[in-house]
Amino acid sequence: MDFKQEKIEKIGSMIMEGARSNLYVAMRYLDLAIFALSPQSDENIEIMGTDGDRIFYSSPLLIEEYKKNSRQLNRTYLHSVFHCLFRHLFNSVKYTEKDQTYWDIACDIAVEYIIDDLNISVINPIVSRYRTYIYKRLSVELDMDTLTAEGIYKTLKTWDFSDSDFKIMYKAFKTDDHGYWQRPQGGKNPPPMPGNNNDDDNDNEGDDPTPPDGIANAKKSEDKWKDLSERTASSAEHINREAGDGEGNLLVHLKAVNRRRYDYKEFLRRFAVYGEEVKPDPDSFDPGFYAYGLSLYGNMPIIEPLEFREVKKVSDFVIVIDTSASCSGEAVKGFLSQTFGILNLRNSFFNRVKIHVIQCDNKVRQDNVIENSEQLEKMFNDMELVGFGGTDFRPAFEYVEEIKGSLKNLKGLIYFTDGEGIFPEKPPSYDVAFVFLKEHYYDAEVPSWAVKLILDNEELTKNEYNRS
């Protein structure tokens, strides 16, 4: 490296350090995220970009941009950090090569929307009629309080774009380089860390293979940012409480992306209780001695197997279906089909079981009691939704209290809904989960004593109850 190039690299490094320091002073709650990316010079990058571990920059382009507007570089750095906090670069692998452009622009819009909402002086404000138009157009189809890259992506796919329209949008929101994001087609590999070059190994000269530990490293990086995102959300919430404003949309989005995602199958196990069944316990006796006794004495085994064994299965629980105007019959049947498919009546329930499937909008409309597989089959075949009024969750809980005497082992209640409703003020004596449809989901303030689950339409088709 000659003296001139060395000087350019040194200036580029100083500019990056300045951007990090400016953001740190303005947004202390982002300190861990800001310094989690190691700056590294890369002549092939378009100003700036990240792979989740490093933030790459082009020194000549940095210097050029710095002369024009130094605050734009602060904004670009923050833009890349937000991509990591929302794990955009890791989720990119879910989308086909054909859809990558839509995913990229959706991520940029989601991040820029949040940055445009921040009131800090160290970033370059971008206020344009075009951006305002895009935000307003998206708000027609999406709840802007929970605007996400996934939601924007799905919406953009429904818009009728001309090539020129798409280029205008791409130019309006593109900020950093996504070249080192995870891609299903592989993408380009980041340059090696400084000092890790192995000049003696030229066996694959000319190739650019994916490192054998690439998947493991990517998972490690994603886990790191999941942890950083949760910690940043906690810090932002504390700052927001003290200041009263300033980080509204950022906090909402961080809370949304870090909301605990339960595996529905694992969650349903919470409704199981221990009990005894009349069934031989294979772990309580030696089958060798048992068989020897039968062969020696005919019908008299030496050791009699225990007739009871303790197992954990579902006894009694309640499913409430929100039948307000926005809940469709197909979604309800998909939810019930998945739920009973996971539980599997034969293997997961005691011989004596009582399940209430309650329909409720602003009052309880119907209660189907399931005690065996025949009744379950009849419910699936004959079920019709009734109600379609407003949403009030309280009547269902009041009704369960009335019938609680007939539910000896009530473990929990699952409430399937896709709308806003009035929650009970006091927690019941059993576990409660509110299951929302992702397609119509908003950030409902579910009480702290209840679990919030979010399912999408694809999940409703998994593990369906086999009625054959």
GROMACS .gro file of C-alpha atoms in nm, residues 113-307:
model
  195
  113TYR     CA    1  -3.950   0.487   0.821
  114ILE     CA    2  -3.813   0.442   1.173
  115ILE     CA    3  -3.517   0.675   1.115
  116ASP     CA    4  -3.744   0.941   0.967
  117ASP     CA    5  -3.937   0.931   1.294
  118LEU     CA    6  -3.629   0.991   1.511
  119ASN     CA    7  -3.566   1.341   1.640
  120ILE     CA    8  -3.187   1.355   1.663
  121SER     CA    9  -2.961   1.618   1.513
  122VAL     CA   10  -2.666   1.402   1.409
  123ILE     CA   11  -2.846   1.228   1.124
  124ASN     CA   12  -2.936   1.382   0.794
  125PRO     CA   13  -3.315   1.440   0.785
  126ILE     CA   14  -3.481   1.326   0.463
  127VAL     CA   15  -3.821   1.482   0.413
  128SER     CA   16  -3.962   1.433   0.066
  129ARG     CA   17  -4.307   1.431  -0.084
  130TYR     CA   18  -4.233   1.093  -0.242
  131ARG     CA   19  -4.143   0.926   0.089
  132THR     CA   20  -4.451   1.075   0.253
  133TYR     CA   21  -4.662   0.941  -0.034
  134ILE     CA   22  -4.519   0.587   0.004
  135TYR     CA   23  -4.574   0.587   0.382
  136LYS     CA   24  -4.933   0.702   0.343
  137ARG     CA   25  -5.001   0.448   0.070
  138LEU     CA   26  -4.866   0.168   0.287
  139SER     CA   27  -5.076   0.289   0.581
  140VAL     CA   28  -5.389   0.212   0.381
  141GLU     CA   29  -5.304  -0.160   0.393
  142LEU     CA   30  -5.078  -0.183   0.698
  143ASP     CA   31  -5.091  -0.063   1.055
  144MET     CA   32  -4.804   0.184   1.062
  145ASP     CA   33  -4.749   0.120   1.434
  146THR     CA   34  -4.638  -0.231   1.347
  147LEU     CA   35  -4.484  -0.167   1.008
  148THR     CA   36  -4.237  -0.446   0.932
  149ALA     CA   37  -4.022  -0.551   0.639
  150GLU     CA   38  -4.233  -0.867   0.603
  151GLY     CA   39  -4.557  -0.669   0.587
  152ILE     CA   40  -4.413  -0.417   0.341
  153TYR     CA   41  -4.276  -0.698   0.125
  154LYS     CA   42  -4.618  -0.866   0.096
  155THR     CA   43  -4.783  -0.533   0.021
  156LEU     CA   44  -4.531  -0.433  -0.246
  157LYS     CA   45  -4.586  -0.766  -0.418
  158THR     CA   46  -4.951  -0.669  -0.469
  159TRP     CA   47  -4.874  -0.329  -0.620
  160ASP     CA   48  -4.870  -0.290  -0.995
  161PHE     CA   49  -4.522  -0.149  -1.060
  162SER     CA   50  -4.378  -0.032  -1.387
  163ASP     CA   51  -4.001  -0.060  -1.420
  164SER     CA   52  -3.964   0.315  -1.389
  165ASP     CA   53  -4.185   0.324  -1.075
  166PHE     CA   54  -3.977   0.058  -0.909
  167LYS     CA   55  -3.650   0.233  -0.995
  168ILE     CA   56  -3.780   0.556  -0.841
  169MET     CA   57  -3.872   0.377  -0.519
  170TYR     CA   58  -3.543   0.187  -0.511
  171LYS     CA   59  -3.345   0.509  -0.550
  172ALA     CA   60  -3.556   0.693  -0.290
  173PHE     CA   61  -3.492   0.440  -0.011
  174LYS     CA   62  -3.166   0.261  -0.094
  175THR     CA   63  -2.905   0.359   0.162
  176ASP     CA   64  -2.648   0.086   0.216
  177ASP     CA   65  -2.505  -0.216   0.035
  178HIS     CA   66  -2.681  -0.551   0.093
  179GLY     CA   67  -2.419  -0.750  -0.094
  180TYR     CA   68  -2.307  -0.951   0.210
  181TRP     CA   69  -2.653  -1.049   0.331
  182GLN     CA   70  -2.746  -1.416   0.348
  183ARG     CA   71  -2.898  -1.525   0.020
  184PRO     CA   72  -3.053  -1.858  -0.085
  185GLN     CA   73  -2.838  -1.850  -0.398
  186GLY     CA   74  -2.522  -1.797  -0.191
  187GLY     CA   75  -2.437  -1.432  -0.260
  188LYS     CA   76  -2.085  -1.299  -0.242
  189ASN     CA   77  -1.856  -1.384   0.046
  190PRO     CA   78  -1.723  -1.110   0.274
  191PRO     CA   79  -1.349  -1.043   0.257
  192PRO     CA   80  -1.135  -1.219   0.518
  193MET     CA   81  -1.064  -1.052   0.848
  194PRO     CA   82  -0.741  -0.850   0.849
  195GLY     CA   83  -0.446  -1.068   0.940
  196ASN     CA   84  -0.630  -1.392   0.853
  197ASN     CA   85  -0.516  -1.414   0.493
  198ASN     CA   86  -0.348  -1.742   0.412
  199ASP     CA   87  -0.127  -1.660   0.116
  200ASP     CA   88   0.033  -2.003   0.125
  201ASP     CA   89  -0.292  -2.182   0.050
  202ASN     CA   90  -0.353  -2.146  -0.324
  203ASP     CA   91  -0.527  -2.479  -0.384
  204ASN     CA   92  -0.852  -2.304  -0.466
  205GLU     CA   93  -0.706  -1.998  -0.634
  206GLY     CA   94  -0.969  -1.822  -0.840
  207ASP     CA   95  -1.259  -1.983  -0.651
  208ASP     CA   96  -1.478  -1.807  -0.398
  209PRO     CA   97  -1.621  -2.097  -0.199
  210THR     CA   98  -1.853  -2.063   0.095
  211PRO     CA   99  -1.661  -2.143   0.413
  212PRO     CA  100  -1.757  -2.484   0.558
  213ASP     CA  101  -1.855  -2.318   0.886
  214GLY     CA  102  -2.053  -2.042   0.713
  215ILE     CA  103  -2.392  -2.167   0.831
  216ALA     CA  104  -2.274  -2.205   1.190
  217ASN     CA  105  -2.117  -1.857   1.184
  218ALA     CA  106  -2.435  -1.707   1.041
  219LYS     CA  107  -2.645  -1.870   1.317
  220LYS     CA  108  -2.402  -1.743   1.578
  221SER     CA  109  -2.424  -1.392   1.435
  222GLU     CA  110  -2.804  -1.406   1.423
  223ASP     CA  111  -2.821  -1.520   1.785
  224LYS     CA  112  -2.589  -1.235   1.882
  225TRP     CA  113  -2.819  -0.979   1.722
  226LYS     CA  114  -3.127  -1.137   1.874
  227ASP     CA  115  -2.973  -1.082   2.215
  228LEU     CA  116  -2.861  -0.729   2.126
  229SER     CA  117  -3.207  -0.647   1.993
  230GLU     CA  118  -3.375  -0.757   2.316
  231ARG     CA  119  -3.129  -0.561   2.529
  232THR     CA  120  -3.163  -0.253   2.308
  233ALA     CA  121  -3.543  -0.272   2.337
  234SER     CA  122  -3.511  -0.280   2.715
  235SER     CA  123  -3.279   0.023   2.714
  236ALA     CA  124  -3.499   0.214   2.466
  237GLU     CA  125  -3.807   0.148   2.680
  238HIS     CA  126  -3.630   0.288   2.984
  239ILE     CA  127  -3.524   0.601   2.792
  240ASN     CA  128  -3.872   0.638   2.646
  241ARG     CA  129  -4.030   0.633   2.992
  242GLU     CA  130  -3.794   0.905   3.113
  243ALA     CA  131  -3.808   1.128   2.805
  244GLY     CA  132  -4.171   1.066   2.714
  245ASP     CA  133  -4.109   1.063   2.339
  246GLY     CA  134  -3.842   1.038   2.070
  247GLU     CA  135  -3.811   0.664   2.016
  248GLY     CA  136  -4.176   0.568   1.967
  249ASN     CA  137  -4.166   0.377   1.639
  250LEU     CA  138  -3.825   0.225   1.710
  251LEU     CA  139  -3.943   0.088   2.044
  252VAL     CA  140  -4.265  -0.051   1.895
  253HIS     CA  141  -4.071  -0.227   1.620
  254LEU     CA  142  -3.807  -0.365   1.858
  255LYS     CA  143  -4.078  -0.502   2.088
  256ALA     CA  144  -4.256  -0.656   1.791
  257VAL     CA  145  -3.948  -0.828   1.648
  258ASN     CA  146  -3.842  -0.957   1.990
  259ARG     CA  147  -4.181  -1.083   2.097
  260ARG     CA  148  -4.136  -1.435   2.223
  261ARG     CA  149  -4.228  -1.685   1.955
  262TYR     CA  150  -4.371  -1.999   2.108
  263ASP     CA  151  -4.365  -2.326   1.927
  264TYR     CA  152  -4.736  -2.402   1.927
  265LYS     CA  153  -4.675  -2.771   1.984
  266GLU     CA  154  -4.459  -2.700   2.287
  267PHE     CA  155  -4.706  -2.444   2.418
  268LEU     CA  156  -4.999  -2.689   2.414
  269ARG     CA  157  -4.807  -2.913   2.652
  270ARG     CA  158  -4.867  -2.652   2.920
  271PHE     CA  159  -5.229  -2.764   2.925
  272ALA     CA  160  -5.140  -3.121   3.015
  273VAL     CA  161  -5.178  -3.252   3.371
  274TYR     CA  162  -5.045  -3.558   3.547
  275GLY     CA  163  -5.286  -3.839   3.616
  276GLU     CA  164  -5.315  -4.218   3.633
  277GLU     CA  165  -5.433  -4.447   3.358
  278VAL     CA  166  -5.529  -4.815   3.378
  279LYS     CA  167  -5.246  -4.946   3.160
  280PRO     CA  168  -4.944  -5.169   3.223
  281ASP     CA  169  -4.634  -4.976   3.313
  282PRO     CA  170  -4.340  -5.127   3.117
  283ASP     CA  171  -4.085  -4.955   3.341
  284SER     CA  172  -4.212  -5.106   3.667
  285PHE     CA  173  -4.132  -5.473   3.612
  286ASP     CA  174  -3.884  -5.705   3.445
  287PRO     CA  175  -4.049  -5.871   3.141
  288GLY     CA  176  -3.798  -6.160   3.164
  289PHE     CA  177  -3.922  -6.271   3.505
  290TYR     CA  178  -4.278  -6.205   3.395
  291ALA     CA  179  -4.241  -6.438   3.093
  292TYR     CA  180  -4.055  -6.698   3.300
  293GLY     CA  181  -4.346  -6.716   3.548
  294LEU     CA  182  -4.596  -6.770   3.268
  295SER     CA  183  -4.388  -7.050   3.119
  296LEU     CA  184  -4.334  -7.216   3.458
  297TYR     CA  185  -4.682  -7.185   3.609
  298GLY     CA  186  -4.903  -7.141   3.306
  299ASN     CA  187  -5.117  -6.840   3.380
  300MET     CA  188  -4.936  -6.712   3.691
  301PRO     CA  189  -4.654  -6.464   3.633
  302ILE     CA  190  -4.390  -6.424   3.902
  303ILE     CA  191  -4.427  -6.044   3.901
  304GLU     CA  192  -4.761  -5.881   3.838
  305PRO     CA  193  -4.730  -5.559   3.634
  306LEU     CA  194  -4.876  -5.246   3.787
  307GLU     CA  195  -5.215  -5.164   3.643
   0.00000   0.00000   0.00000
